Amino acid sequence: MLGSENMSFFKKLKEKISKSTDTVTEKFKDGLSKTRDSFSGKVNDLVARYRKVDEDFFEELEEILIQADVGFDTVMKLIDELKMEVKRRNIQDPQEVQSVISEKLVEIYDAGEGQSAKLNIQEEGLTVILFVGVNGVGKTTTIGKLGHKFKSEGKKVLMAAGDTFRAGAIEQLEVWGERVGVDVIKQAEGSDPAAVMFDAIQAAKSRKADILLCDTAGRLQNKVNLMKELEKVKRVIEREIPGAPHEVILVLDATTGQNALIQAKTFKEATNVSGIVLSKLDGTAKGGIVLAIRNELKIPVKFVGLGEKMDDLQEFDAEKYVYGLFADQVDKTD
Amino acid sequence: MAFEGLADRLQNTIQKIRGKGKVSEADVKEMMREVRLALLEADVNFKVVKDFVKKVSERAVGQEVLQSLTPGQQIIKIVNEELTALMGGEQSIIAASNRPPTVIMMVGLQGAGKTTTTGKLSLLLRKKYNRSPLLVAADIYRPAAIKQLQTLGKQLDMPVFSLGDQVSPVEIAKQAIAKAKEEHHDYVLIDTAGRLHVDETLMDELKDIKELTKPDEIFLVVDAMTGQDAVNVAQSFNEQLGLTGVVLTKLDGDTRGGAALSIRAVTQTPIKFVGLGEKMDALEPFHPERMASRILGMGDVLTLIEKAQANVDEQKAKELEQKMRTATFTLDDFLEQLGQVRNLGPLDELLKMMPGANKIKGLNNLQIDEKQIGHVEAIIRSMTMAEKNNPEILNAKRKNRIAKGSGRSVTEVNRLLKQFEDMKKMMKQMTGMQQKGKKKGGFKFPFKPF
C-alpha cells in the first residue's frame, strides 16, 4: 500500500533527523510551529469532523491549502489528483484520505529533489553572490547575516552597496558591515549600481577576497526598466569574472501571497536566479509557498530567515523543513 | 501561472449558458465557484471569500440574474457592487486634533514600507492641507532606519526629530511632541520600527507609545502583496492598538491586492491611502470601486479616466480621438500626444490600467522607456512638415538627415516609424473594441463585453 510507503518515509525521516542533532532541527521546529499548527492541525481537525469524503470536504481542504499560501495552481492540481485517487481507491473514510494528502505533499516535495541547497562556493578564488528581490523583503539584512556566517567560517568577505536608490540603504549595509566586521564598497547615493559592482569586483580581486556579496535596490518585477538595470548589473559582473555571479539569490518575503510565484518567475527570466532565501518565515503561519516554488519553478530554497538575530539565517534543509511541517505525525511514528 | 480575471473565468461558464433558454440555480452555483476561485487567487482570505460568496449567491439566485439576458454581466455587476460595498466608502480624510499637534503613529511588519509612507504622508499634509509636519525617527532597531528618514526629510525639506538609536522609542515620541509644540508643528508623524504582530515585547512598546502620545491616528502600513496572513496581521494590530486606518503599499506592482479586502472585512478599518510608486508623491486616496475591479482583474479603467481628465486638455483630446477614429493620425499628433501622455505618469502603468490591454498583439513588445520619449521627440522634431504628415515619403536620404538632426541613429528612426505604425494599428483595434462594446451590451465601459 502506498500509505505504508508514506509511513516509512516518515520513519526514514525520523531516523535521519534523530541522528542529525539538535539546535538546528529545533530551530526549524520552533520556527515552523505556526505553520505546522495551522496546517497539520487543520487537516487533522478536518478529517475528524467529516463522516464521508464529499465535495464540501474537498472544498475545505482546498481552503486549508490556500490558506497556507501554497500556490494556487499547485492546490488546484493537488485537489484534482486527490479526487482521482480517492475515486480510484474508492475511499469513503476521511481518515484514509489523510495519508493520501501527506503522500501527495511528499510527492510534490520529492519532485524538487536533486536541487541542492548548498551555495555554489568556489574552491579557489572569488565567489560572487548577487541578491535580488522586490522592495522590503530583507535583501540587506540577509546579506548582513550571510556575511556574518562566511566571516565566522574564516572567509574574507566584501560587500557591495548596490542599492544606490533607496534613502539610507547604503548606510544600512554599512552598519551591517561594521557589526560583522566586513568592508563595504560603495559610491554616492544615486550613482550607477553597475559602476558600484565594477568597483567592488576590482576591490575584491586586489584584496583577494573569497566572497563578494552584492546588494541591489528592491524593485517590483513589473518595472521593465528596473529589471533591465538589474540585467546590466549582472552583465557587468559576468564580464569582469567569467562564471560569475556564482549565485543569484532571490529574497522572498514568506508573508507574500500568490505574487511570490510571479516574482520568482520574472526575476528568474531576468537574472537566471539560482536560489531563494525565504525571509521572515518565523512570523507567519505560512511557508506553503516553498512547495509551490519547488513544484512549479524548480528553484531551490537555499536559506530561510527564522528570526531577527545575526545567526537566525538557516541553511534550508528540505528534510528538516518537511519534519518541521509534519513534526506531530513524524513523532508519532515508531 | 496566469492570473485570469473574473471576466475571463466566467467566460467558459457563460458560453455554456448562452445556448440555454434559462439559467438554472446550478449555473449560478457554477459561476459562484469561479467567483470564489478568482477571489482566492487574488489572495483574499478564504473566510472572507466564503462569507462573500454566500452573500452574492443569495442575491444572484433571485430573479435579478435569472431574468437577465446577459447573466455573465449581471453576475460581475453584482460581485463588483458587493465588493465595493464591502470595502467601504472613500475615506482618505486625516484626523485633525483641536489641540495640536495631531499625532499619527505608523505601524506594521518589517519591510511593509512605513518609512517611505511616512515621508509621502508628510508631503501630502504639506501640499494638500498646507500643514507643517514633524517626522519622528522612532525605529531604533533596524540599521540606518533613522538615516533613511533623515534622508527623506532632507529630500522633502521636512524636519526630522531624532535622538539616535540609544534612546527608547517611547522617550523619543515624548520629546518629539514637546518639540513640535515648541516649534508649532501641527502634525507629528511617528515612524515606528517594523515588528511581528506576535512579538509581545515590541507590541507592548507600541502600546506604551500609544498610551503616552494619545495619537489621533494609528495607521497600519501593509504590503499589498501579502497573502492569507494579512488577516492575522491586521486583526492582531487592531486588537492590540485600535487602528484608525490602513495604508496599502506597493500597489504599483502586479499583485491583485486581495489583502485589501481581507483587512477591511476583518478589521472594519478603512483603507485610507495606497502607495503607487517609489516617488514621494506616489500616495493616493483609496478608491474602493477601483480596488474591486482590480481584485476581479478588470483593469483600473476609472483611474485611467480620472488621470486623463485631470491632465489632458479636453478639446485636444476630442480632436485626437476624432483623428484616431478616422486614422488621420500623424506624427505631429503623435508628438503632441506624447507631451500630454507624459503628464499622466509612467506609460507602462498607464497601459496596465486598460482592461484587455495585455491581449492586444504587439503591445507586450512595445517597450516603453521614459528616456526614449525624449529621443522620439527629438526625431520627430527633426522632420519637415511634409514628412510628419506623410511618413511614407521617408527614404534613406531623408532618414539619414533626420538621424543627424536629432543626434540619434537611423535604426532608431526606423524603429520609431515602425512603432508609430504599430500604434496606429493598436488605436484602430481599441476604438474598434469600444464601439463594439457600445453596440452589443450597452454595458458600462469598465466591463468587458462578452
Coordinates of N, CA, C and O in Angstrom, one line a residue, chain A residues 166-167, chain B residues 106 112-121 135 139 142 144-150 152 156 191-194 221 280:
Chain A
R166 N 17.4 53.6 -2.7 CA 16.6 53.9 -1.6 C 17.4 54.7 -0.5 O 18.5 54.5 -0.3
A167 N 16.7 55.7 0.1 CA 17.3 56.5 1.1 C 17.8 55.6 2.2 O 17.1 54.8 2.7
Chain B
M106 N 2.7 55.4 12.8 CA 2.8 54.5 11.7 C 3.3 53.1 12.2 O 4.4 53.1 12.8
A112 N 7.3 46.7 5.2 CA 6.0 47.0 4.6 C 6.0 48.3 3.8 O 5.3 48.6 2.9
G113 N 6.9 49.2 4.3 CA 7.1 50.5 3.7 C 6.7 51.6 4.6 O 6.2 52.7 4.1
K114 N 6.9 51.5 5.9 CA 6.4 52.5 6.8 C 7.2 53.8 6.7 O 6.6 54.9 6.6
T115 N 8.5 53.7 6.6 CA 9.3 54.9 6.5 C 9.0 55.7 5.2 O 8.8 56.9 5.2
T116 N 9.0 55.0 4.1 CA 8.6 55.7 2.8 C 7.2 56.3 2.9 O 7.0 57.4 2.5
T117 N 6.3 55.6 3.5 CA 4.9 56.1 3.6 C 4.9 57.3 4.5 O 4.1 58.3 4.2
T118 N 5.6 57.3 5.6 CA 5.7 58.4 6.5 C 6.1 59.6 5.7 O 5.5 60.7 5.8
G119 N 7.2 59.5 4.9 CA 7.6 60.6 4.1 C 6.6 61.1 3.1 O 6.3 62.3 3.0
K120 N 5.9 60.1 2.5 CA 4.9 60.5 1.5 C 3.7 61.2 2.2 O 3.2 62.2 1.7
L121 N 3.3 60.7 3.3 CA 2.2 61.3 4.1 C 2.5 62.8 4.5 O 1.7 63.6 4.4
L135 N 8.6 64.9 11.4 CA 8.8 63.5 11.3 C 9.6 63.0 12.5 O 10.6 63.6 12.9
D139 N 12.3 54.3 14.9 CA 12.8 53.0 14.6 C 14.3 52.9 15.0 O 15.2 53.3 14.2
R142 N 16.2 48.8 13.3 CA 16.8 48.4 12.0 C 18.0 49.3 11.7 O 17.9 50.6 11.9
A144 N 20.3 51.9 10.2 CA 20.1 53.0 9.3 C 18.7 53.4 9.0 O 18.4 54.2 8.1
A145 N 17.8 52.9 9.8 CA 16.4 53.4 9.6 C 16.2 54.9 9.9 O 15.5 55.6 9.1
I146 N 16.9 55.3 10.9 CA 16.9 56.8 11.2 C 17.4 57.6 10.1 O 16.9 58.6 9.6
K147 N 18.6 57.1 9.6 CA 19.2 57.7 8.4 C 18.3 57.8 7.2 O 18.2 58.8 6.5
Q148 N 17.5 56.7 7.0 CA 16.6 56.7 5.9 C 15.6 57.8 6.0 O 15.3 58.6 5.1
L149 N 15.0 58.0 7.2 CA 14.0 59.0 7.4 C 14.7 60.4 7.3 O 14.1 61.3 6.7
Q150 N 15.9 60.5 7.8 CA 16.5 61.8 7.7 C 16.8 62.2 6.2 O 16.7 63.3 5.8
L152 N 15.1 61.2 3.6 CA 13.8 61.6 3.0 C 13.5 63.0 3.5 O 13.0 63.8 2.7
L156 N 12.7 66.2 1.1 CA 11.4 66.9 1.1 C 11.5 68.2 1.8 O 10.5 68.9 1.9
D191 N 7.4 57.4 13.0 CA 7.8 56.2 12.2 C 8.3 55.2 13.2 O 9.4 55.3 13.7
T192 N 7.5 54.1 13.5 CA 8.0 53.1 14.4 C 8.7 52.0 13.7 O 8.6 51.8 12.4
A193 N 9.4 51.1 14.4 CA 10.1 50.0 13.8 C 9.1 48.9 13.4 O 8.1 48.7 14.0
G194 N 9.5 48.2 12.3 CA 8.7 47.1 11.9 C 8.8 46.0 12.9 O 9.8 45.8 13.6
V221 N 0.5 50.0 8.1 CA 1.0 50.0 6.7 C 1.2 48.6 6.3 O 1.9 47.8 7.0
M280 N 8.1 60.3 -3.9 CA 7.4 60.8 -2.7 C 6.0 61.3 -2.9 O 5.3 61.4 -2.0

